[in-house]
Coordinates of C-alpha atoms in Angstrom, one line a residue:
M276 CA 57.4 -43.2 70.5
P277 CA 60.8 -41.6 71.2
Y278 CA 63.1 -39.0 69.2
I279 CA 66.1 -40.1 67.9
E280 CA 68.4 -37.5 66.5
L281 CA 70.2 -39.4 63.7
H282 CA 72.9 -35.9 62.5
A283 CA 74.1 -34.5 65.4
C284 CA 77.7 -32.9 64.4
S285 CA 80.2 -32.3 67.5
A286 CA 82.5 -29.4 67.6
F287 CA 85.2 -31.5 65.8
S288 CA 83.0 -30.8 62.3
F289 CA 84.3 -27.3 61.6
L290 CA 82.1 -23.8 61.7
R291 CA 79.1 -27.3 61.6
G292 CA 78.5 -28.2 65.0
A293 CA 79.4 -26.1 68.5
S294 CA 79.2 -28.8 71.2
F295 CA 81.5 -31.3 72.0
P296 CA 80.9 -35.0 72.2
E297 CA 79.9 -35.6 76.1
Q298 CA 77.7 -32.7 75.6
L299 CA 75.4 -34.6 72.7
A300 CA 75.8 -37.4 75.3
E301 CA 74.5 -35.4 78.0
T302 CA 71.2 -33.5 76.2
A303 CA 70.6 -36.8 75.1
A304 CA 69.8 -37.8 78.2
E305 CA 68.4 -34.6 79.4
L306 CA 65.5 -34.8 76.1
G307 CA 64.9 -38.5 77.2
M308 CA 66.3 -39.8 73.3
P309 CA 67.2 -43.6 74.0
A310 CA 70.0 -42.8 71.5
M311 CA 71.7 -40.5 69.1
A312 CA 73.9 -40.6 66.2
L313 CA 77.0 -38.7 66.0
L314 CA 78.1 -37.8 62.2
D315 CA 81.3 -35.5 62.2
R316 CA 82.0 -34.3 58.5
N317 CA 84.7 -37.0 56.8
G318 CA 85.9 -38.3 60.0
V319 CA 84.4 -39.9 63.2
Y320 CA 87.0 -37.6 65.4
G321 CA 84.5 -37.6 68.2
A322 CA 83.1 -40.9 68.2
Q323 CA 85.4 -42.9 70.8
R324 CA 84.2 -39.7 73.3
F325 CA 80.9 -39.9 72.9
S326 CA 80.5 -43.9 72.9
V327 CA 82.0 -42.9 76.2
A328 CA 79.7 -40.6 77.0
A329 CA 76.2 -41.5 75.9
R330 CA 76.9 -45.1 77.7
E331 CA 77.0 -43.4 80.7
Q332 CA 74.3 -41.5 79.9
N333 CA 72.7 -44.8 79.4
V334 CA 71.9 -43.3 75.9
R335 CA 72.5 -45.9 72.5
P336 CA 75.4 -44.3 70.6
I337 CA 75.3 -44.3 66.9
I338 CA 78.5 -43.6 65.7
G339 CA 78.3 -42.2 61.5
C340 CA 80.0 -40.1 59.3
E341 CA 78.7 -37.2 57.0
L342 CA 81.2 -37.7 53.7
S343 CA 82.0 -34.9 51.4
M344 CA 81.8 -36.8 47.3
Q345 CA 83.6 -34.8 44.7
D346 CA 80.6 -33.8 43.0
G347 CA 80.0 -31.5 46.4
A348 CA 77.3 -33.9 48.0
L349 CA 76.9 -35.2 50.9
L350 CA 76.3 -38.6 52.3
S351 CA 75.6 -39.6 55.3
V352 CA 76.6 -42.9 56.8
L353 CA 75.6 -44.7 59.9
V354 CA 77.4 -48.2 60.9
E355 CA 75.5 -50.9 62.4
N356 CA 78.3 -52.8 64.4
R357 CA 81.8 -53.5 64.4
T358 CA 82.5 -54.6 61.1
G359 CA 80.6 -51.6 59.5
Y360 CA 82.6 -49.1 61.8
K361 CA 85.6 -50.7 60.5
N362 CA 85.1 -50.5 57.1
L363 CA 83.8 -46.8 57.2
C364 CA 87.8 -46.1 58.8
E365 CA 89.1 -48.1 56.0
L366 CA 87.1 -46.3 53.2
L367 CA 87.8 -42.6 55.8
T368 CA 91.7 -43.8 55.3
K369 CA 91.8 -44.7 51.6
A370 CA 89.7 -40.8 50.8
H371 CA 92.4 -38.8 53.2
L372 CA 94.9 -40.5 51.5
R373 CA 94.0 -39.6 48.2

């Protein structure tokens, strides 16, 4: 059974990730991963770049986000489809406008 990383952070997550989305996709392909999830902190900052690069590498991109809760906890969320992505973006917009 192949391994799929479900909690990678890009360099757009300050002090959490060091690689750009394209590098993550390339590494996933080199390691033979059929898919990889990108979860930047409180945003989908690297999602577009990661999606394009992953598809070029024949890696299925899974987009999500690591949300900071009011009590300090972190909630990792993954989107399943375009509707989920839209809902996540709306949630992030509301959170950033608070």
